[in-house]
PDB file of C-alpha atoms in Angstrom:
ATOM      1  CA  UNK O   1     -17.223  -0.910  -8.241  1.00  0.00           C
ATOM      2  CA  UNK O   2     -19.960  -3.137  -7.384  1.00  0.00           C
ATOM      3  CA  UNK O   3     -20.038  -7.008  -7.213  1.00  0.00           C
ATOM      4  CA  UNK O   4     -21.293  -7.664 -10.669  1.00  0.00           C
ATOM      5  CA  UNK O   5     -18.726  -5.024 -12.213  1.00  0.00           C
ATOM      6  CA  UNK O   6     -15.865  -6.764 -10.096  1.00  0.00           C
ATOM      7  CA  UNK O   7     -16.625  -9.925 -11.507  1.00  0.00           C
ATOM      8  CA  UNK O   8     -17.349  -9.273 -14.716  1.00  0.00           C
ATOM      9  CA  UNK O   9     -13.578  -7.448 -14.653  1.00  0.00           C
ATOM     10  CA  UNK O  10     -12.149 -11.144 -13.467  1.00  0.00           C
ATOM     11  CA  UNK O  11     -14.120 -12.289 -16.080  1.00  0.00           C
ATOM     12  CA  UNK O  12     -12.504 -10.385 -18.468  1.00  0.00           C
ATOM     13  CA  UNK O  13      -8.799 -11.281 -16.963  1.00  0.00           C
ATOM     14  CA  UNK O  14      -9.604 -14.925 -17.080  1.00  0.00           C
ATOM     15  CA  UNK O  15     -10.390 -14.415 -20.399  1.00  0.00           C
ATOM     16  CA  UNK O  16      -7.574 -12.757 -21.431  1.00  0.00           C
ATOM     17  CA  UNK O  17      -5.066 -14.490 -19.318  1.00  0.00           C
ATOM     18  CA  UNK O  18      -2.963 -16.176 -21.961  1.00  0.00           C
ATOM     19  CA  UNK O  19       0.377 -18.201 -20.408  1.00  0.00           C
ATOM     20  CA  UNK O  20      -0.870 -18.678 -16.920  1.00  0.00           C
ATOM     21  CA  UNK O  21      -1.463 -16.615 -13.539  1.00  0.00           C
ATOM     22  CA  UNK O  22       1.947 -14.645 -14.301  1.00  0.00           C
ATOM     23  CA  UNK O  23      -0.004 -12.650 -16.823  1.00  0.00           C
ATOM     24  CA  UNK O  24      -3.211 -12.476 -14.931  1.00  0.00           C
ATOM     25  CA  UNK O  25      -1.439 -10.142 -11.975  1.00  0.00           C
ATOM     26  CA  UNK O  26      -0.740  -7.751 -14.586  1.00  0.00           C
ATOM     27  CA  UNK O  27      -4.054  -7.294 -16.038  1.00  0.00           C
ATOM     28  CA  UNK O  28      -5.237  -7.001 -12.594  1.00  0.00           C
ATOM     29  CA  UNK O  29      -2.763  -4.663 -11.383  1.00  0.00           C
ATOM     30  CA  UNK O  30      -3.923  -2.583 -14.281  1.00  0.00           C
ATOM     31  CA  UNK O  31      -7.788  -3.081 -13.781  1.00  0.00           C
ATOM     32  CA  UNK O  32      -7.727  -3.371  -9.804  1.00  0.00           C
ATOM     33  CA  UNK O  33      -4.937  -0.735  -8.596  1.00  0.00           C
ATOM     34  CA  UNK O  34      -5.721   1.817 -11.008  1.00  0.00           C
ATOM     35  CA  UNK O  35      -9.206   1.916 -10.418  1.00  0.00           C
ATOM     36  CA  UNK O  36      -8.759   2.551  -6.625  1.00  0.00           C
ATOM     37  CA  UNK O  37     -10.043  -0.388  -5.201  1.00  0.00           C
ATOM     38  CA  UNK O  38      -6.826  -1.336  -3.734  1.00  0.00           C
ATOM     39  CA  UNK O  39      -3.503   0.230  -3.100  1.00  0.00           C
ATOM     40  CA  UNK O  40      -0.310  -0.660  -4.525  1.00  0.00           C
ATOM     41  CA  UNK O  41       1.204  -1.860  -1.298  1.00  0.00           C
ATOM     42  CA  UNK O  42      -1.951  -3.831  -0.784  1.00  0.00           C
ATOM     43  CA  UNK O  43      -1.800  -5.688  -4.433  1.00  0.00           C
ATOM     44  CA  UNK O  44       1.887  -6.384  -4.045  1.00  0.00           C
ATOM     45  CA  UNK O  45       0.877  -8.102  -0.410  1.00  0.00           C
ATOM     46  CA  UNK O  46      -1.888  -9.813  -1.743  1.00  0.00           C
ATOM     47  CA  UNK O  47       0.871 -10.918  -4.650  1.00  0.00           C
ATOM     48  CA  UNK O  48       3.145 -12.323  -2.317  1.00  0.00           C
ATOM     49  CA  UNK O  49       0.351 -14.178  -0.100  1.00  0.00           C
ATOM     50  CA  UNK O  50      -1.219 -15.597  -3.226  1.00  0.00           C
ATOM     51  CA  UNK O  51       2.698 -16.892  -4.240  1.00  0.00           C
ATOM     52  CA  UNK O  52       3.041 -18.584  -1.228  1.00  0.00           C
ATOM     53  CA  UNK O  53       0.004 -20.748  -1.089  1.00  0.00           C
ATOM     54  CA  UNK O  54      -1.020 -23.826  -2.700  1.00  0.00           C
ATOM     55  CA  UNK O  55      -3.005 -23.390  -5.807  1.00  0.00           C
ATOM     56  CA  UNK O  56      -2.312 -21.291  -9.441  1.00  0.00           C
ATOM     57  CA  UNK O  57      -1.803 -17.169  -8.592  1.00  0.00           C
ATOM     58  CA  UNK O  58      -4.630 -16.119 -10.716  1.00  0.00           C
ATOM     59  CA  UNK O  59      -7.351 -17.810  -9.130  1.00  0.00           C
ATOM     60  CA  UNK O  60      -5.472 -17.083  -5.303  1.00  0.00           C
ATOM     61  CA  UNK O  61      -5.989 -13.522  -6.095  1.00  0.00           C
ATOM     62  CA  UNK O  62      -9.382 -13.451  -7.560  1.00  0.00           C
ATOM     63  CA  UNK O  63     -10.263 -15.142  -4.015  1.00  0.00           C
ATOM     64  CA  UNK O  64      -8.130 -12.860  -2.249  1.00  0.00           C
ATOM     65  CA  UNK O  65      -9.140  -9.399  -3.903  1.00  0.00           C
ATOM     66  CA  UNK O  66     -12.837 -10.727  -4.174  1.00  0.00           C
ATOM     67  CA  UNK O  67     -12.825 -12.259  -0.070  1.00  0.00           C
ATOM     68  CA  UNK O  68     -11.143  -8.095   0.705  1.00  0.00           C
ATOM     69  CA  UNK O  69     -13.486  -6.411  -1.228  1.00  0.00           C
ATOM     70  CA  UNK O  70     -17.167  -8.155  -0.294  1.00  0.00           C
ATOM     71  CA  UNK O  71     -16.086 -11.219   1.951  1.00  0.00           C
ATOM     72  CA  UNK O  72     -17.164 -15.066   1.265  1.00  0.00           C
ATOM     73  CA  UNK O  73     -20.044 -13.802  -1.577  1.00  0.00           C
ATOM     74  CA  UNK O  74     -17.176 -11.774  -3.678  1.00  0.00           C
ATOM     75  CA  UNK O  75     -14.386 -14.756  -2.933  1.00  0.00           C
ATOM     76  CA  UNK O  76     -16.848 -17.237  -4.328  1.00  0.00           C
ATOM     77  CA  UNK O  77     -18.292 -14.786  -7.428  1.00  0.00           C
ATOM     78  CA  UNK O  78     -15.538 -13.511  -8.328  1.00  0.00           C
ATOM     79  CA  UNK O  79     -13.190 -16.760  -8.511  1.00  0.00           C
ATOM     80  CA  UNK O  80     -15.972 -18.083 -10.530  1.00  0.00           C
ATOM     81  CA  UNK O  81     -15.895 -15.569 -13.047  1.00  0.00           C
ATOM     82  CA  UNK O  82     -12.271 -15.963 -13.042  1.00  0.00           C
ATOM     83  CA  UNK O  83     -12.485 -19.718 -13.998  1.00  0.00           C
ATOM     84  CA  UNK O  84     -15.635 -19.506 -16.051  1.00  0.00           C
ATOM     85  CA  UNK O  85     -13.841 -18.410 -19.185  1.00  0.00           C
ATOM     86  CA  UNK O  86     -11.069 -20.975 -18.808  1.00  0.00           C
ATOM     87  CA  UNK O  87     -13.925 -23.990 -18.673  1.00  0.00           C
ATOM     88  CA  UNK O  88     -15.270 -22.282 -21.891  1.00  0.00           C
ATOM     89  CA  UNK O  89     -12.527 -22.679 -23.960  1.00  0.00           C
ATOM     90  CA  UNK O  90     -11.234 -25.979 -22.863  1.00  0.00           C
ATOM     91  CA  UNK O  91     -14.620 -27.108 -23.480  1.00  0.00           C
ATOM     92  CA  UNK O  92     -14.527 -25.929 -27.385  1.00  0.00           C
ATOM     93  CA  UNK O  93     -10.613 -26.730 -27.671  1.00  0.00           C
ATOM     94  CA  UNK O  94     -11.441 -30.266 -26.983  1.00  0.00           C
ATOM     95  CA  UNK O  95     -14.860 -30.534 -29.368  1.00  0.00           C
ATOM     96  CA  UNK O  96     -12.570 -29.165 -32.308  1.00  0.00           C
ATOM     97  CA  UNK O  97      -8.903 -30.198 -31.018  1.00  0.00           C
ATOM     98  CA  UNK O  98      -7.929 -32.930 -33.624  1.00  0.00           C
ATOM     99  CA  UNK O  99      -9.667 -30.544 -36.580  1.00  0.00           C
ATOM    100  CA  UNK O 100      -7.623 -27.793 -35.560  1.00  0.00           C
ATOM    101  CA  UNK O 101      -3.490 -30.079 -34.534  1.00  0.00           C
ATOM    102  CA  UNK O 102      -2.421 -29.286 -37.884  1.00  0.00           C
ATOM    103  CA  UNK O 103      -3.772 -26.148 -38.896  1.00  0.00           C
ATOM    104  CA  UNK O 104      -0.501 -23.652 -39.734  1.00  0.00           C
ATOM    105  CA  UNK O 105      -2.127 -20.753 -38.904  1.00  0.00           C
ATOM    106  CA  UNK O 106      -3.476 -22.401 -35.308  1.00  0.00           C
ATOM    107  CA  UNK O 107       0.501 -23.030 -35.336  1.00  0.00           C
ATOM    108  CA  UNK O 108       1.542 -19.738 -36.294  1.00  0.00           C
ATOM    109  CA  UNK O 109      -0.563 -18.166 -33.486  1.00  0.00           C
ATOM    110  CA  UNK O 110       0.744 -20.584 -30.776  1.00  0.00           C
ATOM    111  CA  UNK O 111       4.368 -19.283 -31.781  1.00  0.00           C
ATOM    112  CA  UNK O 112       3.412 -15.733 -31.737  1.00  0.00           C
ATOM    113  CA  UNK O 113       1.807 -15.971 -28.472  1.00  0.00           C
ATOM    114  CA  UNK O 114       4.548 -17.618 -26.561  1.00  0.00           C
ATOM    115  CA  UNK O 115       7.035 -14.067 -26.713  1.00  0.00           C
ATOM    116  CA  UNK O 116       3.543 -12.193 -26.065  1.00  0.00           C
ATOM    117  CA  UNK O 117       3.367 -14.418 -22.770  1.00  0.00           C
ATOM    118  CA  UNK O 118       6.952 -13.974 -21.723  1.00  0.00           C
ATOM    119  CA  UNK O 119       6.642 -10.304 -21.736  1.00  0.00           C
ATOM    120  CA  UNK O 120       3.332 -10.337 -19.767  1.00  0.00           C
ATOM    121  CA  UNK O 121       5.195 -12.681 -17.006  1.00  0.00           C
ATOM    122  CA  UNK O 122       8.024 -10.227 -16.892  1.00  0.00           C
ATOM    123  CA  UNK O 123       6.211  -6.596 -16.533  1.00  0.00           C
ATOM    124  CA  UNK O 124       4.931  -7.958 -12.759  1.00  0.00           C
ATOM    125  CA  UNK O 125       8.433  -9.975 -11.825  1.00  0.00           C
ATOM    126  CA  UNK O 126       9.988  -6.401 -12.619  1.00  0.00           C
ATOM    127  CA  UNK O 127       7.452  -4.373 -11.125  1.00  0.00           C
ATOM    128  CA  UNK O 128       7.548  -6.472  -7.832  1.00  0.00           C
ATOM    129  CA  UNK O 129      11.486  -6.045  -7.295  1.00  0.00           C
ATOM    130  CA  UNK O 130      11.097  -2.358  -7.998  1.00  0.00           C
ATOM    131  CA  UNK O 131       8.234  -2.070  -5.419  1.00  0.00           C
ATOM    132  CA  UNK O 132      10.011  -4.362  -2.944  1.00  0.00           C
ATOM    133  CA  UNK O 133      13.903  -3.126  -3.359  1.00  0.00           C
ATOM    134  CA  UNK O 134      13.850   0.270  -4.942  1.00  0.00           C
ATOM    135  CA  UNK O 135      12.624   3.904  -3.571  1.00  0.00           C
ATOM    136  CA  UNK O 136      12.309   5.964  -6.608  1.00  0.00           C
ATOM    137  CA  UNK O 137      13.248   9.353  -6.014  1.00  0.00           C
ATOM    138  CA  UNK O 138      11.108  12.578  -6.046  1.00  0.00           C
ATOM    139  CA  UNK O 139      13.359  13.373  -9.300  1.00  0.00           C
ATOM    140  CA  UNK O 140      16.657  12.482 -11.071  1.00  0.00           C
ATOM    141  CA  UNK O 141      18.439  15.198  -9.886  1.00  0.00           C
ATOM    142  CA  UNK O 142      17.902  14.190  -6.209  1.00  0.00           C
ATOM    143  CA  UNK O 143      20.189  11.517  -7.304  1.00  0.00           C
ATOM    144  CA  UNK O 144      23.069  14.380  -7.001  1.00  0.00           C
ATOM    145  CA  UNK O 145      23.914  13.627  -3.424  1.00  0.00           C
ATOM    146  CA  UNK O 146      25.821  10.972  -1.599  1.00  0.00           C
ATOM    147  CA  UNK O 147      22.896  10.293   0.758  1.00  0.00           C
ATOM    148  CA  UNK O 148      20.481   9.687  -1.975  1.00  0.00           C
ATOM    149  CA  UNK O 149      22.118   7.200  -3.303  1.00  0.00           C
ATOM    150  CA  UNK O 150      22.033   5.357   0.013  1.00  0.00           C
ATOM    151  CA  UNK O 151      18.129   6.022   0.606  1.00  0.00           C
ATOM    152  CA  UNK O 152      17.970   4.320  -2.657  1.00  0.00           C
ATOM    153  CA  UNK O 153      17.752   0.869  -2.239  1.00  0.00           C
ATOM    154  CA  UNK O 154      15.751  -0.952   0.407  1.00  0.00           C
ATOM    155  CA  UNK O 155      18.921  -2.726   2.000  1.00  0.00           C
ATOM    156  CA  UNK O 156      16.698  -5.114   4.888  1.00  0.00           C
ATOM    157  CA  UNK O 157      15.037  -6.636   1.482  1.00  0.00           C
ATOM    158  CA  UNK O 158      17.998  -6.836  -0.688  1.00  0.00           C
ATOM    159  CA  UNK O 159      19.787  -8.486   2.031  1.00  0.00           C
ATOM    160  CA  UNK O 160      16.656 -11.047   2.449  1.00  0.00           C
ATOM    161  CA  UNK O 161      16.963 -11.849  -1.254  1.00  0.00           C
ATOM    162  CA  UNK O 162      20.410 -12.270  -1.252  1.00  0.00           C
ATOM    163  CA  UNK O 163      20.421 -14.655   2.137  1.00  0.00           C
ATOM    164  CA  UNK O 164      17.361 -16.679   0.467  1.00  0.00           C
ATOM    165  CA  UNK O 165      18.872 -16.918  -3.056  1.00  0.00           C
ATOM    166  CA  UNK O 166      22.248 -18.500  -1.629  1.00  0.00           C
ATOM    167  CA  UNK O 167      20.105 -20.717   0.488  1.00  0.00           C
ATOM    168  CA  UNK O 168      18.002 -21.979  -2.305  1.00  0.00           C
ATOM    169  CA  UNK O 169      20.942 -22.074  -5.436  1.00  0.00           C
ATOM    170  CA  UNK O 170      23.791 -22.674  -3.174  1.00  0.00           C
ATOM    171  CA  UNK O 171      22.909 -24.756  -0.196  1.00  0.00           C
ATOM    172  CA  UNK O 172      19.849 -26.216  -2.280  1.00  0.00           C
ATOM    173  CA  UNK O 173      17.046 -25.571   0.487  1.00  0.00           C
ATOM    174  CA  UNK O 174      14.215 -26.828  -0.181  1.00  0.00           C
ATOM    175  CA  UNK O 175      11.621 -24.126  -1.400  1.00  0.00           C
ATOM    176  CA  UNK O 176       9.210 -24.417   0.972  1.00  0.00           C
ATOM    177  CA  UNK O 177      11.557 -24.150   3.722  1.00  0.00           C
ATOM    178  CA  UNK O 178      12.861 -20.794   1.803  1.00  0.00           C
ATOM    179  CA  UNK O 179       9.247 -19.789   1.748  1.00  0.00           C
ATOM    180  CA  UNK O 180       8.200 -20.086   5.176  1.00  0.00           C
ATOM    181  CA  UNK O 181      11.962 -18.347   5.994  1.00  0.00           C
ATOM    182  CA  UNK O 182      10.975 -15.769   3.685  1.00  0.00           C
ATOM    183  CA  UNK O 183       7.352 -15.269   5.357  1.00  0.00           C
ATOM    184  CA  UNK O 184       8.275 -15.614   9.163  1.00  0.00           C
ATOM    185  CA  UNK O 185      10.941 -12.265   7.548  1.00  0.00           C
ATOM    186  CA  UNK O 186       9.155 -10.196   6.136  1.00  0.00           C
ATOM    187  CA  UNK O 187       6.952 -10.318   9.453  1.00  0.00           C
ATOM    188  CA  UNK O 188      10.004  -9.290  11.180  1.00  0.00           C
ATOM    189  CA  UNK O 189      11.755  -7.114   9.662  1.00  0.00           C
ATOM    190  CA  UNK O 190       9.233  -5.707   6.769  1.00  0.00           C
TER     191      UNK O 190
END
């Protein structure tokens, strides 16, 4: 995929992207990862990096995947081409904006959307804890035996969750504490 296909793709995402970064990683996952450019294990790292820094996820990854892929010209072309098509329709929501406040089908669009969005924001928070916790085996009726059952689950990452979630509902750490814990880990032991 060349430059100009790579960012028209993020063009296309930030398009697209409907309720926020959440959604974005799945359209990318679908566009970026199946197309080869990156692996899975890659995306989900670039995921958690992009998480963990300051800024919204969808434009942290377009810098990230563009910065892997072709360095400072594809960080800089294709975050631009992520943002373009957000400036675009800000830019006509606010010419039109009090035109449009009342309209019931502008309404009725704005409550379909919002169960549309959820589901978008769920697909990659589901994917990410079965890439991160869960080895899927070769087939179901591996799952026969004892041992399989214990080869299972990734226990070192289950037991990080489980540490950080008491830390952060329980003891009330503060989250960036939880996420530099959580980074200096999975440096360790990941």
């Amino acid at each position: 995929m060349s430059l100009l296909q790579l960012a028209f793709t993020f063009f296309y995402i930030g398009l697209f992207t409907i309720g926020g970064g959440q959604v974005a990683i799945t359209l990318m996952q679908q566009s970026i990862v199946s197309s080869g450019l990156i692996s899975q294990a890659q995306f989900y790292n670039m995921v958690a990096i992009s998480e963990s820094t300051p800024g919204p996820i969808g434009i942290n990854m377009a810098t990230y995947i563009g910065y892997e892929l072709y360095g400072v010209p594809g960080a800089l072309a294709v975050t631009g081409a992520e943002v373009l098509p957000s400036i675009i329709v800000i830019l006509i929501i606010a010419r039109f904006l009090r035109s449009f406040s009342d309209n019931t089908y502008v309404k009725g669009a704005l409550a379909f959307l919002r169960p549309v969005t959820t589901g978008l924001i769920l697909v990659p928070v589901i994917q990410v804890i079965m890439f991160t916790l869960i080895n899927p085996p070769e087939s179901l009726s591996s799952l026969a035996s004892a041992e399989a059952w214990k080869d299972l689950f990734n226990w070192i990452p289950i037991a990080g969750y489980a540490v950080f979630a008491f830390l952060l509902f329980k003891l009330k750490a503060h989250p960036i504490l939880v996420i530099i814990l959580g980074a200096v880990f999975g440096m360790i032991f990941l």
